[in-house]
Structures are given as C-alpha cells and as structure tokens.
Short mmCIF file of N, CA and C in Angstrom, two decimals:
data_model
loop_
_atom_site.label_atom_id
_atom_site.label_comp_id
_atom_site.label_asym_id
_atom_site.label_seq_id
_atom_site.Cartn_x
_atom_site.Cartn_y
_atom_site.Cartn_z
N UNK T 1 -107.59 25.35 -18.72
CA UNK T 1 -106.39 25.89 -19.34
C UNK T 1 -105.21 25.65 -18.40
N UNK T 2 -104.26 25.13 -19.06
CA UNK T 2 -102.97 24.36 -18.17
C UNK T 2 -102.14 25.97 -18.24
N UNK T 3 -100.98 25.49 -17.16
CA UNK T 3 -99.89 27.24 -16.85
C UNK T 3 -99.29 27.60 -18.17
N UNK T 4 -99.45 26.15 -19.86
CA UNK T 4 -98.45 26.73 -20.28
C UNK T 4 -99.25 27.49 -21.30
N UNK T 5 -100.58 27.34 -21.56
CA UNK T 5 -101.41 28.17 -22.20
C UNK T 5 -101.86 29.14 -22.05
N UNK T 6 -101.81 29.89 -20.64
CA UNK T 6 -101.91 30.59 -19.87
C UNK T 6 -100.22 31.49 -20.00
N UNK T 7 -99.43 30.83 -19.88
CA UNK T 7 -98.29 31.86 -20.38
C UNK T 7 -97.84 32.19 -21.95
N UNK T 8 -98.44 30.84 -22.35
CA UNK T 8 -98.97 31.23 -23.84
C UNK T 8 -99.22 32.96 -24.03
N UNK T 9 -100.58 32.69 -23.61
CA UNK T 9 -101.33 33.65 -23.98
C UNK T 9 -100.96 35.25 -23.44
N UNK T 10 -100.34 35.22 -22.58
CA UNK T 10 -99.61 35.80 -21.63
C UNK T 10 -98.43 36.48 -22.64
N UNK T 11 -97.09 35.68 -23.28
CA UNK T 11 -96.62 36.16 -23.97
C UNK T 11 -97.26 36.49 -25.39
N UNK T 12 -98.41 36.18 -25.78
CA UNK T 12 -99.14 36.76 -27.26
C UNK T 12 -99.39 38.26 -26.67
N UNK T 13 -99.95 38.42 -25.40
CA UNK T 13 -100.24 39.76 -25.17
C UNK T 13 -99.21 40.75 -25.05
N UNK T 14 -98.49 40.43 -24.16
CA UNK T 14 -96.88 41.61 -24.21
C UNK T 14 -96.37 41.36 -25.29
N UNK T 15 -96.41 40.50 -26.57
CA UNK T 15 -96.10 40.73 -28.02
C UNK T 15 -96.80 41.94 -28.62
N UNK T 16 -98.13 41.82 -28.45
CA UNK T 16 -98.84 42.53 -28.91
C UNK T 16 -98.54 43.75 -28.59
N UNK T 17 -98.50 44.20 -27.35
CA UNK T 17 -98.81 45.11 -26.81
C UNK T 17 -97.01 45.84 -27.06
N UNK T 18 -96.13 45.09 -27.03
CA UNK T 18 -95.07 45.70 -27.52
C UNK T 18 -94.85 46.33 -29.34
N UNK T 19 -95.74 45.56 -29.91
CA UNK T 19 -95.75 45.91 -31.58
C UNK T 19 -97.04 47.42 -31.54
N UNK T 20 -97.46 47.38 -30.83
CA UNK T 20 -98.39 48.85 -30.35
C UNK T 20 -98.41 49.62 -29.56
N UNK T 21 -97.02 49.33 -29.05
CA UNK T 21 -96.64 50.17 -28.12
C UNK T 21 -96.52 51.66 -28.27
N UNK T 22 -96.22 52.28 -26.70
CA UNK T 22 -95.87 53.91 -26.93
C UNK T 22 -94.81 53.98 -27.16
N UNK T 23 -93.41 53.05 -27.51
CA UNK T 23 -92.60 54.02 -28.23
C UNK T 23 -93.06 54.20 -29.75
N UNK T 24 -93.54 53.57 -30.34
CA UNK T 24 -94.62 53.72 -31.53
C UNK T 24 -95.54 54.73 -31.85
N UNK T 25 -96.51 54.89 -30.98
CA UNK T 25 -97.05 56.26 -30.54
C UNK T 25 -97.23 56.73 -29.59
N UNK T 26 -97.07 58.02 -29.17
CA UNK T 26 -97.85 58.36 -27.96
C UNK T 26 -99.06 57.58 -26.94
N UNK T 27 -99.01 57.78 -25.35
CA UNK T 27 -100.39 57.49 -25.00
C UNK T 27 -99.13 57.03 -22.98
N UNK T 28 -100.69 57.44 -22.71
CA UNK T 28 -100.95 57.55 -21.09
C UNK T 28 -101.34 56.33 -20.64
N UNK T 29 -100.86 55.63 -19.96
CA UNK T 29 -101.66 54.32 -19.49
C UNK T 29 -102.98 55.15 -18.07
N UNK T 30 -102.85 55.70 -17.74
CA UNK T 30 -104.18 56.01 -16.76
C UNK T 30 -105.33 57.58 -17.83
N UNK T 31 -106.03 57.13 -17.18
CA UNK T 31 -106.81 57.72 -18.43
C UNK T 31 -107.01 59.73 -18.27
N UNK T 32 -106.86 59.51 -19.68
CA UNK T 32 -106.84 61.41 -20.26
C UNK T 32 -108.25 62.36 -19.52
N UNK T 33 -108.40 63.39 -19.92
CA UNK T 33 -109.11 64.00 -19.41
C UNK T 33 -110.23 63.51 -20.31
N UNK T 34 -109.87 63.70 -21.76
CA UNK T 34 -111.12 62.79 -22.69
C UNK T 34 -111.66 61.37 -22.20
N UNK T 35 -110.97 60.85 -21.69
CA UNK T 35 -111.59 59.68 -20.92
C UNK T 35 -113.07 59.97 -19.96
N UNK T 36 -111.93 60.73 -18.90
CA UNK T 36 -112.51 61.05 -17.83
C UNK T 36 -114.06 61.91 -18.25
N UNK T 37 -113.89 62.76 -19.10
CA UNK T 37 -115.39 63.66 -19.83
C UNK T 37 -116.28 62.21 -20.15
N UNK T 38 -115.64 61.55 -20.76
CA UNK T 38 -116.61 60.21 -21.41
C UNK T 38 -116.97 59.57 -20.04
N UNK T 39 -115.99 58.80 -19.10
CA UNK T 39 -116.85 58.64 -18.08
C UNK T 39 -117.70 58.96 -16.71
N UNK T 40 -117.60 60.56 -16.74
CA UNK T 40 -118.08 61.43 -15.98
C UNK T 40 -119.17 61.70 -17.06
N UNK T 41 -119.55 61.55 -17.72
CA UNK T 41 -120.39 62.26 -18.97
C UNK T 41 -120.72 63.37 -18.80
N UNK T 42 -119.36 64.45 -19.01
CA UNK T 42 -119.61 65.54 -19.09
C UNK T 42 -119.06 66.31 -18.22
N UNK T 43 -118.76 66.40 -17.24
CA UNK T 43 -118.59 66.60 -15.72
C UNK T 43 -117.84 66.20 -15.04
N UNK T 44 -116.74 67.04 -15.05
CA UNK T 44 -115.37 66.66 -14.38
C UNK T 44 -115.34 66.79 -13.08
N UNK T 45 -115.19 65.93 -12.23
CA UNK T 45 -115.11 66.31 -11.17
C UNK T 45 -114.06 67.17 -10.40
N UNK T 46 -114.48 68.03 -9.31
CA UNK T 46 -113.39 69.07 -9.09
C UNK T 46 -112.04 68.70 -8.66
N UNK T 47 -111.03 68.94 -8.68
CA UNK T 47 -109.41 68.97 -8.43
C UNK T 47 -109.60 68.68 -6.72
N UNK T 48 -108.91 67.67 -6.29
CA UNK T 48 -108.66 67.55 -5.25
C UNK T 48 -107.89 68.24 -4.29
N UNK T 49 -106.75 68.49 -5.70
CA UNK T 49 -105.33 69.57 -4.50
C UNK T 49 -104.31 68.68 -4.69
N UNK T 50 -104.03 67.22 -5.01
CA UNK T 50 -103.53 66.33 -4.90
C UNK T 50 -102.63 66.42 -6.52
N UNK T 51 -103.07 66.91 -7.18
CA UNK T 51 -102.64 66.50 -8.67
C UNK T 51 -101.64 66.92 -8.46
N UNK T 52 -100.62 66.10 -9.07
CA UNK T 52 -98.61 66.04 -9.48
C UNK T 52 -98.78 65.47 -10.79
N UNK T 53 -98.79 66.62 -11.68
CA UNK T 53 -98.80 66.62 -13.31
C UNK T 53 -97.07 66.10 -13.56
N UNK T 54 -96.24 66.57 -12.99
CA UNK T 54 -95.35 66.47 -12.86
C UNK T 54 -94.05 65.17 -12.52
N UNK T 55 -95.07 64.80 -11.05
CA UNK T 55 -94.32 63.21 -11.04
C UNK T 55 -95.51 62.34 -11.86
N UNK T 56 -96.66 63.14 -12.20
CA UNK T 56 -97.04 61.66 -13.40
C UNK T 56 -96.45 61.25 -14.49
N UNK T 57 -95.99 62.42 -14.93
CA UNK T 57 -95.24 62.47 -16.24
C UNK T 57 -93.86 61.71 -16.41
N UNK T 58 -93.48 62.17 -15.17
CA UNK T 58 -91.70 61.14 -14.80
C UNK T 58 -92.19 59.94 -15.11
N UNK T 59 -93.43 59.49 -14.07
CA UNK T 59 -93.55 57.66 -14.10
C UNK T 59 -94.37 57.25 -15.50
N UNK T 60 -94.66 58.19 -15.92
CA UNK T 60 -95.44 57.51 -17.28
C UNK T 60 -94.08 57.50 -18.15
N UNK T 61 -93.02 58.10 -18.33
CA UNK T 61 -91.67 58.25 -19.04
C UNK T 61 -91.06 56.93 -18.89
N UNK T 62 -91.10 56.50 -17.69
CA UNK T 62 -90.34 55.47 -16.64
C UNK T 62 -91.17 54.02 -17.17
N UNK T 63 -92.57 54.30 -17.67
CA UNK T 63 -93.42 53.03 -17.52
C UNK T 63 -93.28 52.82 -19.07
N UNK T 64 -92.92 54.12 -19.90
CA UNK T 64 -92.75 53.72 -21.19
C UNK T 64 -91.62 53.21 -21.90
N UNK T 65 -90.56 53.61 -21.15
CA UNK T 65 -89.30 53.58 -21.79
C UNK T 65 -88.74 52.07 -21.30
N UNK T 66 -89.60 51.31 -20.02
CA UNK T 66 -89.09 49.90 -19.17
C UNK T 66 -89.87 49.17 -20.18
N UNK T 67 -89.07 47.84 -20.93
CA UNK T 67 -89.60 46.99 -21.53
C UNK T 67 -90.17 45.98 -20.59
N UNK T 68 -91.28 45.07 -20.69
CA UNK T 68 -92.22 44.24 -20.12
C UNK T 68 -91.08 42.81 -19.72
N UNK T 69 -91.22 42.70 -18.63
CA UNK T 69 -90.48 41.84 -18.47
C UNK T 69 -90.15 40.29 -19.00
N UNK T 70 -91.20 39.78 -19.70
CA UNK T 70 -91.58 38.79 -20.68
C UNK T 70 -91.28 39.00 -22.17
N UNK T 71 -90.64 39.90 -22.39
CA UNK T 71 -90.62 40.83 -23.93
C UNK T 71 -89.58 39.66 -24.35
N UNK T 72 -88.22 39.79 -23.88
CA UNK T 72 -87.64 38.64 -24.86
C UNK T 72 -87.77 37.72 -25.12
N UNK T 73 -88.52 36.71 -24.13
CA UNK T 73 -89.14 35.77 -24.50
C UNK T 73 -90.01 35.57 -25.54
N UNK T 74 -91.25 36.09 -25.00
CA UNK T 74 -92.24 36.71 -26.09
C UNK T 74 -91.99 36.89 -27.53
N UNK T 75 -90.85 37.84 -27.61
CA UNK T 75 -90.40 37.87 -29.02
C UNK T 75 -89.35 36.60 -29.40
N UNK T 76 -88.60 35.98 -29.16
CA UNK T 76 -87.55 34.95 -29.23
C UNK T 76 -88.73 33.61 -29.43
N UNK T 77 -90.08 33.50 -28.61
CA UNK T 77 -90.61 32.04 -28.92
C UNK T 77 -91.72 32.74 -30.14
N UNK T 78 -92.31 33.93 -29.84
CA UNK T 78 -93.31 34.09 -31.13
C UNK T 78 -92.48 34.44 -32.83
N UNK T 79 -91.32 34.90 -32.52
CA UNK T 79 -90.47 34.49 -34.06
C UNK T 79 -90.35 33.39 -34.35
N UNK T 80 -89.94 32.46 -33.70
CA UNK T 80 -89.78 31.29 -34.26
C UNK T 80 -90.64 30.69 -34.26
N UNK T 81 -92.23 31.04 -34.48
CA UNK T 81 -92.98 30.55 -35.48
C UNK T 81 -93.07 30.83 -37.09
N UNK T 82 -93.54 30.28 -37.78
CA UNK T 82 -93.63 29.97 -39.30
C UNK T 82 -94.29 31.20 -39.25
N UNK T 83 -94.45 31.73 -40.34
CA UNK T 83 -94.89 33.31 -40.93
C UNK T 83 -96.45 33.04 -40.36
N UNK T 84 -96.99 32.37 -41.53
CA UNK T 84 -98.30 32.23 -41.60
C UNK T 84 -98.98 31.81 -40.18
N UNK T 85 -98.29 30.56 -39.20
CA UNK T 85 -98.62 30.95 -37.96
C UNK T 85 -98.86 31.98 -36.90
N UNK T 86 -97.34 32.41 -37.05
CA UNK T 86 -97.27 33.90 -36.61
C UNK T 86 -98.64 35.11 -36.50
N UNK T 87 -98.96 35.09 -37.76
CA UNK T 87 -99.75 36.17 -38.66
C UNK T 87 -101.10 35.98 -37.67
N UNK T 88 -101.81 34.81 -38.15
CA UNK T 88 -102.68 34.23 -37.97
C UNK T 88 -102.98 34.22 -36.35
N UNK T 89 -102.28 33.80 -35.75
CA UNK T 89 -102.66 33.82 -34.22
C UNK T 89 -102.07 34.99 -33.75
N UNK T 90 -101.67 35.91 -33.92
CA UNK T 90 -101.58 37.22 -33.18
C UNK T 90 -102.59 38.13 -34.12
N UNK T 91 -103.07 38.17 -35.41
CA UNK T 91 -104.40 38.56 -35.94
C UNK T 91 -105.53 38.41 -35.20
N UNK T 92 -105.61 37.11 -34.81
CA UNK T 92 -107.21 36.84 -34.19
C UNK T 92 -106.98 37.44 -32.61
N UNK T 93 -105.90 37.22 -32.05
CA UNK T 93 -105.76 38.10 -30.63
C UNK T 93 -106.05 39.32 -30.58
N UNK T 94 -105.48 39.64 -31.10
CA UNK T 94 -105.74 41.54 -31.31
C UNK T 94 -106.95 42.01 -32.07
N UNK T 95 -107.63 41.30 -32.98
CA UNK T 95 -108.14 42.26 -33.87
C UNK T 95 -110.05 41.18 -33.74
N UNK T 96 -109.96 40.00 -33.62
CA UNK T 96 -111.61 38.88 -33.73
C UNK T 96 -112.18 39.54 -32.75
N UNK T 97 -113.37 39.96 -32.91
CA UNK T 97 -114.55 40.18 -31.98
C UNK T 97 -114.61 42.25 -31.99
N UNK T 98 -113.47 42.75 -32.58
CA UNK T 98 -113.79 44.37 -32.21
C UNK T 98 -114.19 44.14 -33.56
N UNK T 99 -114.62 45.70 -33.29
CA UNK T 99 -115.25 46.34 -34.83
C UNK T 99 -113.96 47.55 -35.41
N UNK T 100 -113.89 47.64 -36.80
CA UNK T 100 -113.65 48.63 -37.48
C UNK T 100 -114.38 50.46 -37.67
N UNK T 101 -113.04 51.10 -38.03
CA UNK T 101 -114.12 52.13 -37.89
C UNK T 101 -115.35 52.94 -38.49
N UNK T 102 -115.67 51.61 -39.59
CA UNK T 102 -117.22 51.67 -39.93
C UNK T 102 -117.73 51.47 -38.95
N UNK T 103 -117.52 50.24 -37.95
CA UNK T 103 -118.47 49.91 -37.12
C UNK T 103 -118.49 48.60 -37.74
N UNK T 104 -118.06 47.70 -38.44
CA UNK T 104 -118.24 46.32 -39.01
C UNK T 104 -117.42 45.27 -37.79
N UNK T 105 -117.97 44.38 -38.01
CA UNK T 105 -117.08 43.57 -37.05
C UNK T 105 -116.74 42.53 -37.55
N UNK T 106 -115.01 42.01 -37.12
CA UNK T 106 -113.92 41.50 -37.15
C UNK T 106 -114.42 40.40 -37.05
N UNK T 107 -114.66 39.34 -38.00
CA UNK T 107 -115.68 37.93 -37.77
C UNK T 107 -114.31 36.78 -38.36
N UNK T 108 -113.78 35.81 -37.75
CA UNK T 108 -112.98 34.62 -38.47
C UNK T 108 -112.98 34.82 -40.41
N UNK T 109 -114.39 34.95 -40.09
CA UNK T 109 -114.90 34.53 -41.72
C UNK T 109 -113.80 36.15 -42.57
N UNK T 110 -114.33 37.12 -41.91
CA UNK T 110 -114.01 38.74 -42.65
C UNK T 110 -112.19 38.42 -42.38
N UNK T 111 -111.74 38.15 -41.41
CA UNK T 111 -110.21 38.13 -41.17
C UNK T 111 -109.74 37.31 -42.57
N UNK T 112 -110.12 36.02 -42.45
CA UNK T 112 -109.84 34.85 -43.28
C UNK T 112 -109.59 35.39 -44.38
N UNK T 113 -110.61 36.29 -45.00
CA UNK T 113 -111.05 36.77 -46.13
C UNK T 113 -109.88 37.65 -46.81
N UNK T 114 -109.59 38.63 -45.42
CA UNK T 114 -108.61 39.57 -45.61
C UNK T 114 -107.14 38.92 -46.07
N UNK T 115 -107.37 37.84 -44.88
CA UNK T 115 -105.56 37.22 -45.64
C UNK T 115 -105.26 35.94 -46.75
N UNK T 116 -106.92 36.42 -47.71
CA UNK T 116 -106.48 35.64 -48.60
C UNK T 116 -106.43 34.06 -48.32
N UNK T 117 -107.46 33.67 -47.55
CA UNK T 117 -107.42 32.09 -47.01
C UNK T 117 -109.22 32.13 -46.66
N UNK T 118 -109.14 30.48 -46.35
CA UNK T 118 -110.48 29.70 -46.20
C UNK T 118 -110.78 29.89 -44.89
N UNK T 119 -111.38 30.27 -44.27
CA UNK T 119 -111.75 29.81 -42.23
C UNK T 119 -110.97 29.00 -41.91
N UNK T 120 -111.53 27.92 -42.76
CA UNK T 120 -110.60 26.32 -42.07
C UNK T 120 -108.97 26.65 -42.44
N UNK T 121 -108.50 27.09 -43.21
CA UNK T 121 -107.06 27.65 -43.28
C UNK T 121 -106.42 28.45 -42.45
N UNK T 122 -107.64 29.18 -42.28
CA UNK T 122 -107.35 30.39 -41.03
C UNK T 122 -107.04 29.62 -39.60
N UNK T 123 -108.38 29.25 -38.79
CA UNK T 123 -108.21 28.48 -37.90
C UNK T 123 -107.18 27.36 -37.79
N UNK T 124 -107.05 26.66 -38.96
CA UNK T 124 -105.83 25.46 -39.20
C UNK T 124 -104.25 26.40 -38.57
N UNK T 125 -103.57 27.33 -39.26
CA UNK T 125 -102.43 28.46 -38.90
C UNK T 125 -102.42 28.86 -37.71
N UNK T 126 -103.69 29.07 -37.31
CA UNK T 126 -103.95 29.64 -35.85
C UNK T 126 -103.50 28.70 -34.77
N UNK T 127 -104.81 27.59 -35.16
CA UNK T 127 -104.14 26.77 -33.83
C UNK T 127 -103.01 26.20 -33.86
N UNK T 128 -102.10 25.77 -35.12
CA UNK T 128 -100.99 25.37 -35.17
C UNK T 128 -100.10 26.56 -34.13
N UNK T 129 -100.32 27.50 -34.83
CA UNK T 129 -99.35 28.98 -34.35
C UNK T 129 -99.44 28.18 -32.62
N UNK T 130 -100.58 28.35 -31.96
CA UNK T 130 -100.86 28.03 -30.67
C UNK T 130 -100.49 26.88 -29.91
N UNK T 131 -100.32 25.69 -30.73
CA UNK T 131 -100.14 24.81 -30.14
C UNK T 131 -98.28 24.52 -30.56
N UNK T 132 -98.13 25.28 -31.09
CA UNK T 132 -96.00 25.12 -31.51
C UNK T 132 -95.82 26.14 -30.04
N UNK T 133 -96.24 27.11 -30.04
CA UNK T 133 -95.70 27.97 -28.91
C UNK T 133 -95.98 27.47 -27.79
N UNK T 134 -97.40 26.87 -27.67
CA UNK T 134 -97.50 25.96 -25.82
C UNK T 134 -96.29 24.77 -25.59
N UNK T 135 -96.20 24.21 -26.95
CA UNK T 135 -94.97 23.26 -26.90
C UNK T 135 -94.01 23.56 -26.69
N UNK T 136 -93.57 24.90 -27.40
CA UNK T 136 -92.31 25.71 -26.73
C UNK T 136 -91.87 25.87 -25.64
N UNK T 137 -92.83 25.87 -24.78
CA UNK T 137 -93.25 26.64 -23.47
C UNK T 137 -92.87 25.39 -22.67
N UNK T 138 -93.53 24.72 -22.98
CA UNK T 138 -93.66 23.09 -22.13
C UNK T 138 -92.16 22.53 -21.83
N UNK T 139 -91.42 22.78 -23.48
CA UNK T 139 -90.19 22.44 -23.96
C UNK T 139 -88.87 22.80 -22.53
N UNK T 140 -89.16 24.48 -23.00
CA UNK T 140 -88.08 25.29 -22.01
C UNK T 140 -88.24 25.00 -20.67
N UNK T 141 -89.93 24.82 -19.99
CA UNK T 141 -89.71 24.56 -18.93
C UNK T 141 -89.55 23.07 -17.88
N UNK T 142 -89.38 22.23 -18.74
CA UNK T 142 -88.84 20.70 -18.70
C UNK T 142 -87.27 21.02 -18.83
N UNK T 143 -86.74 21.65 -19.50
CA UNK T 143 -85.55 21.72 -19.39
C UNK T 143 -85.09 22.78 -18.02
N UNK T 144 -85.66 23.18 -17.88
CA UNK T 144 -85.15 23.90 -16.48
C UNK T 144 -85.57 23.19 -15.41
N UNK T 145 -86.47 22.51 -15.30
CA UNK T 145 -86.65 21.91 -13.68
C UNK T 145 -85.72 20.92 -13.56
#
C-alpha cells in the first residue's frame, strides 16, 4: 500500500468518524465504567486517589469540540465523489465484516442487497469511489512539491 492509499484510507476514517461523531451524540473516548465492569468482569478495581473527574471532563469537552485535523480535506476530496461512489466506499468501511443487532453479519453480498445493486455493482462503485480519491490525493500532492 503506497502513502496515497494509506492517506486515502486515513481520510475515509476521520470522514467517518466525523459523520458519527460526538457532536452527534454523546460519548467518552477513554472507556466508561460499563466498559471497565465488562473488562474487569465484574470487579472494579479500587480508586487510586488519582481520579480528576473534573479535568477529564474539560479535556473530553476540548477533544470533542476540536475538529480532526484532516476534516476539511476529508470532507472537500470525499464530496467530490459521485453519490453512488461516495455511498458505496464509506458503506463497506464502516459497516463489511460487523454484525447487526440480530447478530447477522454485514457480508458484500447483504450490503449490495441493501442498496439495491449486484456485488459486482457494489464492488465496481467501491473501487471506483477508491481509486478517484487516491487520484485525488496523488493529484494535490504533485501539485505541491
């Protein structure tokens, strides 16, 4: 994988992660006490003395409210893909390989299905989506060196 697929992929994620973001909903980037029960199973370990509920809260305010430093980009090269590109390759990023909350899992074939297209249609949008934005990428940074 060359740097520009790699920043590719790089800006698909702070896309993502900005369209699901916490100004969207709530949420803690270091993990809740429900976490912590799940990976203590059961058994919290005791308070150190150390806890600042207080300045966590400032920097989690601070970490939510600072946009990702790749964000305009990110959004400025993943708009100016075609819809159906768009769709298609930030679908399979976020959503191929987890499960639903039946418990079913997110297969090319079940996505495809969902948006009304063939696999090979699916995959066809996808990698297009992927390979217009590495070109993008390639584009801007030939023009700057």
């Amino acid at each position: 994988m060359n740097n520009a697929e790699r920043h590719a992929d790089k800006l698909i994620e702070v896309y993502l992660n900005w369209v699901m973001s916490a100004d969207m909903a709530a949420g803690w980037h270091q993990p809740s006490a429900l976490q912590s029960l799940i990976e203590f199973r059961g058994w919290l370990p005791p308070p150190t003395g150390n806890d600042q509920a207080d300045l966590k809260m400032i920097r989690e305010v601070e970490f939510i409210r600072r946009p990702h430093a790749l964000l305009p980009e990110a959004r400025e090269l993943i708009g100016r893909l075609p819809q159906r590109h768009r769709t298609c390759l930030l679908i399979h990023e976020h959503t191929a390989g987890t499960y639903d909350r039946q418990g079913k899992r997110w297969t090319e074939r079940r996505i495809a299905e969902e948006l009304g297209m063939t696999v090979r249609q699916y995959r066809y949008y996808r990698g297009k989506g992927m390979g217009a934005l590495v070109q993008m990428i390639r584009n801007f940074n030939a023009q700057a060196a």
